[in-house]
Amino acid sequence: MNKFGFSTHASRVIDYETIDTKLISYIVENEPSFASCISCGSCTATCSAANLTYFNIRRLNVQIRLGEFEEIQQEIDKCMLCGKCMLVCPRGINTRNVIMLIKRGLTTLEIKK
Amino acid sequence: MIDVIIIGGGIAGLETACTLHTQGIESLILEKEKEIGGKLTQWDSLFPSNRNAKELVETYKDEIQKHTITVYVNTKVIAIKKQNDGTFEIFTSREIVFKAKTIVIASGYSIFNAERKEEYGYAIYPNVITSADLEHMFATKKELKAPSGRTLERVAFIHCVGSRDEKVGNHYCSRLCCVTGVKQAIKIRQMLPETHVFNFYMDLRMYGLGFEEMYREAQEKHGVQFIRGRVSEIAQTNEGRLQLKAEDTLAARPVRMQVDMVVLLVGMEAPECNSILGKSCNIQYNAAQFIVPQDIHYSSGITSAEGVFVSGTSIAPLSVFDTINHARSTALAVSNFLMPIQNE
Amino acid sequence: MYILIIAIHILMILIMKTITKKQSWNSYQKEIANDNLYYARSCIRQNFFPASEHMFLHILQKELGKNVFDDPNHTTCTGIGYHADVVLFDTIQTVIARHFALMTEAGLEHMAISCVTSFGLYTEVLHTWEHYPEQLEKIRDFLYKATKKEFNLPKSIAHTSDVIYSLRDEIAQKAQHTLINKHTGKPLRAVEHIGCHYAKMFPSKGVGGAEFPQVLAGMIESWGGEVVDYPERRHCCGFGFRNYLVQANRGYSMSNSKKKFESMEVYKPDFILTNCPGCSMFMDKWQYTIAEIDGKTYDSYGKGIPVLTYEELTGLVLGYNPWDLGLQMHQVQSESLLDKMGISYDPHLKYTDKHGNQLPKPVSPLHLTQT
């Protein structure tokens, strides 16, 4: 009941003890090169979708590792699979495969969003 | 009167002596500790090849013995006096006064005292250790366990402890700590495959040959996780684990993690004697008390005082590779100074 | 026999002191004057913890025979206004200068300050004047024009918790009760919470520095208790005027205290000790508010963790009647602590005036059990 005009706020700190690692484990298992991502941002810089929408593949990768799944389902569908990210990745990661694995993981694994 | 006196019996001093010997120049080493080899005697393995550190020290000890180079251990230099004829008198903790034509300062470095970063709890919480402590544990094959006796579930490395830090007064980068952090992270993953390792960094300085490859190997082959964000504080939990707070800057979210051991990658500082030696024979040193060479590119072993040379980490944080090369170049500079006609 | 027990306890305390973990805070020490003090009161403390300032004066003057001047002419330091962007820096410097003038006129050189925000401000102003002497001259001019007063700078300023800290051993010797749980024989477990402006701005001005402040820990350990080190120990309670004063931000403000409670809960502390008026208010009051909003309390019995000011704790240790110390005015009731310490109290006299007449009893909250 709120008789005070204000309420308690949830913490914004991500607690490593409670991160759901199913999705990241699934991706790294099927695309081991993904482990070498250094978040340089070249992928997002060249991305067709990032030019025109909020979609940011570098940020999505970081969010998956932290177990933050709220926006992924909606965002991942914006990828056009054009492959520009793969052309520029300095670590040679198969980023198109990573996108497909995210999509597949979201439907096959039980991820709480 | 001897040609060269070398202050410091670490690898810089030892390499300088050996190279001078090949030039036919006699030198004498003064070492303040009870044995030669410097900090390397405490190390386990050297990047990037994982070569055994003690073997390198033994190699030098053999060379010194072979060339019958005189070494005085347990001898601390207190003052240097330049004479009118340009030679030097050196006063030490021993009663003899040493006389030399030239001096090479190879005083090495000090390891940053991690107690100064109070928020990390070094010397307060038993499971917070430094990279130097860990290296020594590797070298002595000590078993890695949490103080409670449990196996280590998670280990965190913190980069830039005592370096790039306004609060402790060290603005510079200590060069080696990043690659040391990656090297030690890999070793822990190899020793304890069930343990998760996290490295908290601000920037990853993998500048040398084989370093970037080691970083990639740590990520791909060994599953070390790198988080870009500096740890702000470490506290102890109810179960004796350590809670650390950092920001995952790439995600722009603060994170909190419980770990069983924290390794602080401590930086290198100039040894206290540098400023004493500097004032004693009028050589220049910078705000961080490292000795400033005459020209950082062209004459990095020569100081502003004639006849005084410098070798190794007395000028800046350097790796073993850098130190040995620098020591050889300094020896050549000494040789040119003593025998200019021969080298024309 | 009783004296023997206390002597043994003091011996145990001394032994425990030598085996406490490494104390890096020894490098942060400061001179604390505990006699011939000018007392600068807090604006709001007397509303929430009515007996605290009275007890400070009583303990120093009557129990320990010190000279403390309680000046009716001093005003608020205007710290709340300054931190809420309502009072200008020049104004607050002049107000503080007037207090220094009053201190000078009383022939005193040392100040004891009751509020931590106030203490932080006095330190900040003195620090400003040290580095910008032209500012000091300007303020001397303002004060003279406004009041015809002149002032000397104090030789030292201390927070009143520093003063009690410096006298903790004398107080321990006069102790009627120690911080030992009478039922288990073990030391009472105390959470100590230091106001942010005590040491976070100028670590060298706080005993023990900012990371491991010693001022309250020293008191607790001298009197037989044990300090609980929990992960959010350094976290702010949330009493930032700019946020707390505005209802839209109050939830955020309160959630900082909630974060601390959640962290200290597993350690099952027996009480919380604070040295800042705002922090005491927050730690006490929010346990009520959070219980009403979330239905959650942070002890095992639904009663909350008692919060004490250091003057109240000193009073308990010296054997004063808990109701004379104003403990009945807290949101979280302290009877559980009193029982653990073996302090006797008369529940019927809890809400009576000094003549024994019954006063109206407060309405009980829904979730925070009062008895």
mmCIF file of N, CA and C in Angstrom, chain A:
data_model
loop_
_atom_site.group_PDB
_atom_site.id
_atom_site.type_symbol
_atom_site.label_atom_id
_atom_site.label_comp_id
_atom_site.label_asym_id
_atom_site.label_seq_id
_atom_site.Cartn_x
_atom_site.Cartn_y
_atom_site.Cartn_z
ATOM 1 N N MET A 1 0.848 -1.200 0.000
ATOM 2 C CA MET A 1 0.000 0.000 0.000
ATOM 3 C C MET A 1 0.876 1.239 0.000
ATOM 4 N N ASN A 2 0.470 2.216 -0.717
ATOM 5 C CA ASN A 2 1.342 3.371 -0.864
ATOM 6 C C ASN A 2 0.699 4.606 -0.280
ATOM 7 N N LYS A 3 0.895 4.774 1.024
ATOM 8 C CA LYS A 3 0.296 5.959 1.635
ATOM 9 C C LYS A 3 1.312 7.081 1.754
ATOM 10 N N PHE A 4 2.547 6.809 1.311
ATOM 11 C CA PHE A 4 3.599 7.797 1.545
ATOM 12 C C PHE A 4 3.845 8.701 0.363
ATOM 13 N N GLY A 5 3.367 8.337 -0.815
ATOM 14 C CA GLY A 5 3.664 9.152 -1.990
ATOM 15 C C GLY A 5 4.980 8.769 -2.637
ATOM 16 N N PHE A 6 5.674 7.755 -2.105
ATOM 17 C CA PHE A 6 6.900 7.273 -2.734
ATOM 18 C C PHE A 6 7.063 5.807 -2.356
ATOM 19 N N SER A 7 7.943 5.121 -3.051
ATOM 20 C CA SER A 7 8.102 3.697 -2.779
ATOM 21 C C SER A 7 9.557 3.294 -2.920
ATOM 22 N N THR A 8 9.866 2.050 -2.586
ATOM 23 C CA THR A 8 11.255 1.593 -2.692
ATOM 24 C C THR A 8 11.579 1.304 -4.156
ATOM 25 N N HIS A 9 12.855 1.493 -4.499
ATOM 26 C CA HIS A 9 13.295 1.254 -5.868
ATOM 27 C C HIS A 9 14.080 -0.041 -5.931
ATOM 28 N N ALA A 10 13.936 -0.763 -7.045
ATOM 29 C CA ALA A 10 14.735 -1.980 -7.225
ATOM 30 C C ALA A 10 16.174 -1.588 -7.547
ATOM 31 N N SER A 11 17.092 -2.454 -7.188
ATOM 32 C CA SER A 11 18.498 -2.164 -7.438
ATOM 33 C C SER A 11 18.807 -2.290 -8.922
ATOM 34 N N ARG A 12 19.685 -1.415 -9.411
ATOM 35 C CA ARG A 12 20.081 -1.485 -10.823
ATOM 36 C C ARG A 12 21.395 -2.231 -11.006
ATOM 37 N N VAL A 13 21.920 -2.700 -9.891
ATOM 38 C CA VAL A 13 23.214 -3.379 -9.963
ATOM 39 C C VAL A 13 22.994 -4.812 -10.414
ATOM 40 N N ILE A 14 23.773 -5.255 -11.383
ATOM 41 C CA ILE A 14 23.656 -6.642 -11.830
ATOM 42 C C ILE A 14 24.469 -7.508 -10.892
ATOM 43 N N ASP A 15 23.791 -8.499 -10.332
ATOM 44 C CA ASP A 15 24.451 -9.390 -9.393
ATOM 45 C C ASP A 15 24.901 -10.631 -10.151
ATOM 46 N N TYR A 16 26.194 -10.869 -10.196
ATOM 47 C CA TYR A 16 26.709 -12.002 -10.958
ATOM 48 C C TYR A 16 26.192 -13.343 -10.482
ATOM 49 N N GLU A 17 25.760 -13.358 -9.217
ATOM 50 C CA GLU A 17 25.268 -14.640 -8.687
ATOM 51 C C GLU A 17 23.976 -15.064 -9.368
ATOM 52 N N THR A 18 23.241 -14.092 -9.935
ATOM 53 C CA THR A 18 21.908 -14.428 -10.441
ATOM 54 C C THR A 18 21.804 -14.362 -11.968
ATOM 55 N N ILE A 19 22.930 -14.244 -12.663
ATOM 56 C CA ILE A 19 22.867 -14.136 -14.130
ATOM 57 C C ILE A 19 22.491 -15.480 -14.749
ATOM 58 N N ASP A 20 21.579 -15.432 -15.706
ATOM 59 C CA ASP A 20 21.199 -16.639 -16.452
ATOM 60 C C ASP A 20 22.184 -16.789 -17.611
ATOM 61 N N THR A 21 23.056 -17.799 -17.526
ATOM 62 C CA THR A 21 24.115 -17.938 -18.536
ATOM 63 C C THR A 21 23.763 -18.917 -19.639
ATOM 64 N N LYS A 22 22.518 -19.360 -19.705
ATOM 65 C CA LYS A 22 22.157 -20.387 -20.705
ATOM 66 C C LYS A 22 22.419 -19.906 -22.128
ATOM 67 N N LEU A 23 21.997 -18.683 -22.415
ATOM 68 C CA LEU A 23 22.081 -18.222 -23.798
ATOM 69 C C LEU A 23 23.530 -18.036 -24.219
ATOM 70 N N ILE A 24 24.334 -17.380 -23.369
ATOM 71 C CA ILE A 24 25.731 -17.142 -23.750
ATOM 72 C C ILE A 24 26.494 -18.462 -23.881
ATOM 73 N N SER A 25 26.180 -19.409 -23.002
ATOM 74 C CA SER A 25 26.870 -20.704 -23.073
ATOM 75 C C SER A 25 26.527 -21.404 -24.372
ATOM 76 N N TYR A 26 25.231 -21.308 -24.756
ATOM 77 C CA TYR A 26 24.763 -21.954 -25.995
ATOM 78 C C TYR A 26 25.476 -21.350 -27.203
ATOM 79 N N ILE A 27 25.609 -20.029 -27.203
ATOM 80 C CA ILE A 27 26.231 -19.364 -28.347
ATOM 81 C C ILE A 27 27.712 -19.724 -28.437
ATOM 82 N N VAL A 28 28.419 -19.655 -27.307
ATOM 83 C CA VAL A 28 29.871 -19.902 -27.336
ATOM 84 C C VAL A 28 30.163 -21.355 -27.671
ATOM 85 N N GLU A 29 29.278 -22.244 -27.230
ATOM 86 C CA GLU A 29 29.470 -23.670 -27.523
ATOM 87 C C GLU A 29 29.386 -23.919 -29.025
ATOM 88 N N ASN A 30 28.443 -23.220 -29.679
ATOM 89 C CA ASN A 30 28.243 -23.466 -31.109
ATOM 90 C C ASN A 30 29.056 -22.544 -32.005
ATOM 91 N N GLU A 31 29.577 -21.463 -31.452
ATOM 92 C CA GLU A 31 30.402 -20.542 -32.224
ATOM 93 C C GLU A 31 31.543 -20.097 -31.333
ATOM 94 N N PRO A 32 32.559 -20.951 -31.161
ATOM 95 C CA PRO A 32 33.622 -20.667 -30.182
ATOM 96 C C PRO A 32 34.367 -19.355 -30.437
ATOM 97 N N SER A 33 34.425 -18.903 -31.703
ATOM 98 C CA SER A 33 35.162 -17.666 -31.972
ATOM 99 C C SER A 33 34.536 -16.487 -31.244
ATOM 100 N N PHE A 34 33.267 -16.614 -30.855
ATOM 101 C CA PHE A 34 32.587 -15.518 -30.173
ATOM 102 C C PHE A 34 33.253 -15.146 -28.860
ATOM 103 N N ALA A 35 33.962 -16.105 -28.265
ATOM 104 C CA ALA A 35 34.632 -15.829 -26.991
ATOM 105 C C ALA A 35 35.702 -14.764 -27.133
ATOM 106 N N SER A 36 36.194 -14.531 -28.355
ATOM 107 C CA SER A 36 37.286 -13.581 -28.514
ATOM 108 C C SER A 36 36.811 -12.167 -28.825
ATOM 109 N N CYS A 37 35.477 -11.896 -28.705
ATOM 110 C CA CYS A 37 34.975 -10.540 -28.948
ATOM 111 C C CYS A 37 35.583 -9.553 -27.961
ATOM 112 N N ILE A 38 36.064 -8.418 -28.469
ATOM 113 C CA ILE A 38 36.635 -7.408 -27.588
ATOM 114 C C ILE A 38 35.792 -6.143 -27.541
ATOM 115 N N SER A 39 34.558 -6.204 -28.050
ATOM 116 C CA SER A 39 33.654 -5.055 -28.048
ATOM 117 C C SER A 39 34.271 -3.827 -28.687
ATOM 118 N N CYS A 40 34.961 -4.027 -29.787
ATOM 119 C CA CYS A 40 35.581 -2.880 -30.457
ATOM 120 C C CYS A 40 34.539 -1.998 -31.131
ATOM 121 N N GLY A 41 33.383 -2.584 -31.516
ATOM 122 C CA GLY A 41 32.306 -1.788 -32.102
ATOM 123 C C GLY A 41 32.339 -1.642 -33.603
ATOM 124 N N SER A 42 33.305 -2.312 -34.284
ATOM 125 C CA SER A 42 33.335 -2.164 -35.755
ATOM 126 C C SER A 42 32.056 -2.696 -36.369
ATOM 127 N N CYS A 43 31.529 -3.752 -35.770
ATOM 128 C CA CYS A 43 30.315 -4.370 -36.318
ATOM 129 C C CYS A 43 29.173 -3.362 -36.333
ATOM 130 N N THR A 44 28.938 -2.731 -35.185
ATOM 131 C CA THR A 44 27.849 -1.767 -35.086
ATOM 132 C C THR A 44 28.095 -0.558 -35.968
ATOM 133 N N ALA A 45 29.378 -0.193 -36.103
ATOM 134 C CA ALA A 45 29.696 0.982 -36.902
ATOM 135 C C ALA A 45 29.261 0.804 -38.346
ATOM 136 N N THR A 46 29.430 -0.417 -38.866
ATOM 137 C CA THR A 46 29.129 -0.641 -40.279
ATOM 138 C C THR A 46 27.710 -1.173 -40.502
ATOM 139 N N CYS A 47 27.047 -1.544 -39.396
ATOM 140 C CA CYS A 47 25.774 -2.270 -39.486
ATOM 141 C C CYS A 47 24.708 -1.488 -40.242
ATOM 142 N N SER A 48 24.006 -2.142 -41.151
ATOM 143 C CA SER A 48 22.919 -1.499 -41.905
ATOM 144 C C SER A 48 21.792 -1.096 -40.978
ATOM 145 N N ALA A 49 21.406 -2.018 -40.100
ATOM 146 C CA ALA A 49 20.278 -1.733 -39.211
ATOM 147 C C ALA A 49 20.625 -0.629 -38.214
ATOM 148 N N ALA A 50 21.875 -0.609 -37.727
ATOM 149 C CA ALA A 50 22.241 0.386 -36.707
ATOM 150 C C ALA A 50 22.212 1.794 -37.254
ATOM 151 N N ASN A 51 22.364 1.911 -38.559
ATOM 152 C CA ASN A 51 22.277 3.205 -39.231
ATOM 153 C C ASN A 51 20.940 3.875 -39.012
ATOM 154 N N LEU A 52 19.895 3.063 -38.920
ATOM 155 C CA LEU A 52 18.544 3.613 -38.982
ATOM 156 C C LEU A 52 17.666 3.255 -37.790
ATOM 157 N N THR A 53 18.132 2.314 -36.980
ATOM 158 C CA THR A 53 17.322 1.920 -35.813
ATOM 159 C C THR A 53 18.200 1.874 -34.566
ATOM 160 N N TYR A 54 17.589 1.500 -33.471
ATOM 161 C CA TYR A 54 18.263 1.388 -32.166
ATOM 162 C C TYR A 54 19.129 0.137 -32.092
ATOM 163 N N PHE A 55 19.001 -0.736 -33.092
ATOM 164 C CA PHE A 55 19.703 -2.007 -33.072
ATOM 165 C C PHE A 55 21.210 -1.799 -32.929
ATOM 166 N N ASN A 56 21.833 -2.532 -32.004
ATOM 167 C CA ASN A 56 23.271 -2.386 -31.759
ATOM 168 C C ASN A 56 23.822 -3.753 -31.397
ATOM 169 N N ILE A 57 24.459 -4.411 -32.375
ATOM 170 C CA ILE A 57 24.881 -5.792 -32.154
ATOM 171 C C ILE A 57 25.960 -5.880 -31.078
ATOM 172 N N ARG A 58 26.846 -4.893 -30.992
ATOM 173 C CA ARG A 58 27.878 -4.920 -29.953
ATOM 174 C C ARG A 58 27.233 -4.881 -28.574
ATOM 175 N N ARG A 59 26.233 -3.986 -28.430
ATOM 176 C CA ARG A 59 25.576 -3.854 -27.127
ATOM 177 C C ARG A 59 24.776 -5.099 -26.786
ATOM 178 N N LEU A 60 24.137 -5.704 -27.786
ATOM 179 C CA LEU A 60 23.358 -6.920 -27.531
ATOM 180 C C LEU A 60 24.264 -8.030 -27.018
ATOM 181 N N ASN A 61 25.457 -8.136 -27.608
ATOM 182 C CA ASN A 61 26.389 -9.166 -27.160
ATOM 183 C C ASN A 61 26.764 -8.983 -25.705
ATOM 184 N N VAL A 62 27.023 -7.715 -25.332
ATOM 185 C CA VAL A 62 27.390 -7.429 -23.941
ATOM 186 C C VAL A 62 26.213 -7.726 -23.021
ATOM 187 N N GLN A 63 25.007 -7.366 -23.483
ATOM 188 C CA GLN A 63 23.822 -7.588 -22.649
ATOM 189 C C GLN A 63 23.559 -9.065 -22.425
ATOM 190 N N ILE A 64 23.792 -9.883 -23.458
ATOM 191 C CA ILE A 64 23.567 -11.327 -23.302
ATOM 192 C C ILE A 64 24.502 -11.883 -22.245
ATOM 193 N N ARG A 65 25.748 -11.409 -22.261
ATOM 194 C CA ARG A 65 26.705 -11.906 -21.273
ATOM 195 C C ARG A 65 26.294 -11.528 -19.854
ATOM 196 N N LEU A 66 25.562 -10.400 -19.726
ATOM 197 C CA LEU A 66 25.125 -9.970 -18.401
ATOM 198 C C LEU A 66 23.734 -10.472 -18.058
ATOM 199 N N GLY A 67 23.165 -11.286 -18.937
ATOM 200 C CA GLY A 67 21.856 -11.851 -18.634
ATOM 201 C C GLY A 67 20.718 -10.865 -18.758
ATOM 202 N N GLU A 68 20.901 -9.825 -19.576
ATOM 203 C CA GLU A 68 19.830 -8.844 -19.747
ATOM 204 C C GLU A 68 19.087 -9.120 -21.034
ATOM 205 N N PHE A 69 17.888 -9.697 -20.928
ATOM 206 C CA PHE A 69 17.231 -10.173 -22.142
ATOM 207 C C PHE A 69 16.018 -9.357 -22.567
ATOM 208 N N GLU A 70 15.746 -8.241 -21.881
ATOM 209 C CA GLU A 70 14.462 -7.557 -22.134
ATOM 210 C C GLU A 70 14.265 -7.176 -23.585
ATOM 211 N N GLU A 71 15.320 -6.566 -24.204
ATOM 212 C CA GLU A 71 15.066 -6.020 -25.543
ATOM 213 C C GLU A 71 15.461 -6.960 -26.673
ATOM 214 N N ILE A 72 16.150 -8.070 -26.343
ATOM 215 C CA ILE A 72 16.765 -8.854 -27.406
ATOM 216 C C ILE A 72 15.771 -9.344 -28.453
ATOM 217 N N GLN A 73 14.658 -9.930 -27.986
ATOM 218 C CA GLN A 73 13.709 -10.537 -28.929
ATOM 219 C C GLN A 73 13.262 -9.531 -29.970
ATOM 220 N N GLN A 74 12.954 -8.339 -29.478
ATOM 221 C CA GLN A 74 12.460 -7.313 -30.382
ATOM 222 C C GLN A 74 13.572 -6.806 -31.294
ATOM 223 N N GLU A 75 14.784 -6.658 -30.739
ATOM 224 C CA GLU A 75 15.879 -6.071 -31.509
ATOM 225 C C GLU A 75 16.444 -7.016 -32.547
ATOM 226 N N ILE A 76 16.581 -8.277 -32.181
ATOM 227 C CA ILE A 76 17.326 -9.198 -33.049
ATOM 228 C C ILE A 76 16.649 -9.362 -34.402
ATOM 229 N N ASP A 77 15.323 -9.164 -34.446
ATOM 230 C CA ASP A 77 14.614 -9.306 -35.718
ATOM 231 C C ASP A 77 14.950 -8.195 -36.699
ATOM 232 N N LYS A 78 15.593 -7.114 -36.198
ATOM 233 C CA LYS A 78 15.924 -6.006 -37.098
ATOM 234 C C LYS A 78 17.132 -6.324 -37.973
ATOM 235 N N CYS A 79 17.919 -7.351 -37.570
ATOM 236 C CA CYS A 79 19.109 -7.673 -38.348
ATOM 237 C C CYS A 79 18.711 -8.178 -39.726
ATOM 238 N N MET A 80 19.375 -7.642 -40.771
ATOM 239 C CA MET A 80 19.031 -8.034 -42.132
ATOM 240 C C MET A 80 19.898 -9.161 -42.653
ATOM 241 N N LEU A 81 20.814 -9.628 -41.821
ATOM 242 C CA LEU A 81 21.736 -10.696 -42.204
ATOM 243 C C LEU A 81 22.556 -10.305 -43.447
ATOM 244 N N CYS A 82 22.863 -9.002 -43.548
ATOM 245 C CA CYS A 82 23.597 -8.547 -44.729
ATOM 246 C C CYS A 82 25.047 -9.001 -44.707
ATOM 247 N N GLY A 83 25.589 -9.229 -43.508
ATOM 248 C CA GLY A 83 26.956 -9.745 -43.414
ATOM 249 C C GLY A 83 28.037 -8.690 -43.356
ATOM 250 N N LYS A 84 27.676 -7.400 -43.316
ATOM 251 C CA LYS A 84 28.713 -6.365 -43.280
ATOM 252 C C LYS A 84 29.555 -6.486 -42.009
ATOM 253 N N CYS A 85 28.906 -6.891 -40.931
ATOM 254 C CA CYS A 85 29.640 -7.021 -39.662
ATOM 255 C C CYS A 85 30.752 -8.054 -39.784
ATOM 256 N N MET A 86 30.467 -9.135 -40.458
ATOM 257 C CA MET A 86 31.467 -10.182 -40.612
ATOM 258 C C MET A 86 32.677 -9.697 -41.402
ATOM 259 N N LEU A 87 32.413 -8.802 -42.381
ATOM 260 C CA LEU A 87 33.510 -8.307 -43.201
ATOM 261 C C LEU A 87 34.528 -7.540 -42.377
ATOM 262 N N VAL A 88 34.068 -6.838 -41.360
ATOM 263 C CA VAL A 88 34.972 -5.932 -40.645
ATOM 264 C C VAL A 88 35.502 -6.475 -39.325
ATOM 265 N N CYS A 89 34.948 -7.564 -38.800
ATOM 266 C CA CYS A 89 35.345 -7.994 -37.456
ATOM 267 C C CYS A 89 36.833 -8.338 -37.401
ATOM 268 N N PRO A 90 37.631 -7.640 -36.551
ATOM 269 C CA PRO A 90 39.068 -7.899 -36.522
ATOM 270 C C PRO A 90 39.431 -9.239 -35.890
ATOM 271 N N ARG A 91 38.499 -9.807 -35.139
ATOM 272 C CA ARG A 91 38.762 -11.112 -34.532
ATOM 273 C C ARG A 91 38.277 -12.245 -35.428
ATOM 274 N N GLY A 92 37.678 -11.910 -36.551
ATOM 275 C CA GLY A 92 37.235 -12.960 -37.463
ATOM 276 C C GLY A 92 36.081 -13.782 -36.921
ATOM 277 N N ILE A 93 35.218 -13.163 -36.142
ATOM 278 C CA ILE A 93 34.097 -13.906 -35.589
ATOM 279 C C ILE A 93 33.015 -14.052 -36.660
ATOM 280 N N ASN A 94 32.386 -15.192 -36.707
ATOM 281 C CA ASN A 94 31.291 -15.420 -37.647
ATOM 282 C C ASN A 94 30.039 -14.807 -37.034
ATOM 283 N N THR A 95 29.898 -13.491 -37.207
ATOM 284 C CA THR A 95 28.826 -12.771 -36.526
ATOM 285 C C THR A 95 27.450 -13.160 -37.038
ATOM 286 N N ARG A 96 27.341 -13.536 -38.316
ATOM 287 C CA ARG A 96 26.023 -13.966 -38.824
ATOM 288 C C ARG A 96 25.564 -15.215 -38.102
ATOM 289 N N ASN A 97 26.496 -16.115 -37.824
ATOM 290 C CA ASN A 97 26.145 -17.317 -37.086
ATOM 291 C C ASN A 97 25.720 -16.956 -35.659
ATOM 292 N N VAL A 98 26.385 -15.958 -35.077
ATOM 293 C CA VAL A 98 26.015 -15.531 -33.726
ATOM 294 C C VAL A 98 24.574 -15.035 -33.720
ATOM 295 N N ILE A 99 24.201 -14.252 -34.731
ATOM 296 C CA ILE A 99 22.814 -13.752 -34.821
ATOM 297 C C ILE A 99 21.839 -14.925 -34.912
ATOM 298 N N MET A 100 22.146 -15.873 -35.778
ATOM 299 C CA MET A 100 21.246 -17.029 -35.938
ATOM 300 C C MET A 100 21.144 -17.819 -34.637
ATOM 301 N N LEU A 101 22.277 -17.932 -33.926
ATOM 302 C CA LEU A 101 22.253 -18.676 -32.663
ATOM 303 C C LEU A 101 21.430 -17.951 -31.611
ATOM 304 N N ILE A 102 21.498 -16.622 -31.609
ATOM 305 C CA ILE A 102 20.672 -15.861 -30.657
ATOM 306 C C ILE A 102 19.202 -16.129 -30.936
ATOM 307 N N LYS A 103 18.839 -16.063 -32.236
ATOM 308 C CA LYS A 103 17.439 -16.286 -32.602
ATOM 309 C C LYS A 103 16.994 -17.684 -32.198
ATOM 310 N N ARG A 104 17.874 -18.646 -32.495
ATOM 311 C CA ARG A 104 17.496 -20.033 -32.204
ATOM 312 C C ARG A 104 17.426 -20.240 -30.690
ATOM 313 N N GLY A 105 18.403 -19.665 -29.987
ATOM 314 C CA GLY A 105 18.437 -19.814 -28.525
ATOM 315 C C GLY A 105 17.196 -19.238 -27.871
ATOM 316 N N LEU A 106 16.738 -18.105 -28.364
ATOM 317 C CA LEU A 106 15.579 -17.461 -27.751
ATOM 318 C C LEU A 106 14.328 -18.317 -27.879
ATOM 319 N N THR A 107 14.262 -19.117 -28.965
ATOM 320 C CA THR A 107 13.066 -19.942 -29.114
ATOM 321 C C THR A 107 13.227 -21.303 -28.450
ATOM 322 N N THR A 108 14.435 -21.863 -28.461
ATOM 323 C CA THR A 108 14.570 -23.227 -27.945
ATOM 324 C C THR A 108 14.915 -23.286 -26.460
ATOM 325 N N LEU A 109 15.644 -22.304 -25.953
ATOM 326 C CA LEU A 109 15.992 -22.337 -24.523
ATOM 327 C C LEU A 109 14.911 -21.614 -23.739
ATOM 328 N N GLU A 110 14.763 -21.946 -22.485
ATOM 329 C CA GLU A 110 13.761 -21.256 -21.662
ATOM 330 C C GLU A 110 14.412 -20.038 -21.028
ATOM 331 N N ILE A 111 14.253 -18.899 -21.681
ATOM 332 C CA ILE A 111 14.912 -17.697 -21.167
ATOM 333 C C ILE A 111 13.858 -16.789 -20.549
ATOM 334 N N LYS A 112 14.071 -16.412 -19.294
ATOM 335 C CA LYS A 112 13.129 -15.484 -18.651
ATOM 336 C C LYS A 112 13.499 -14.075 -19.073
ATOM 337 N N LYS A 113 12.538 -13.368 -19.641
ATOM 338 C CA LYS A 113 12.890 -12.019 -20.135
ATOM 339 C C LYS A 113 12.533 -10.915 -19.172
#
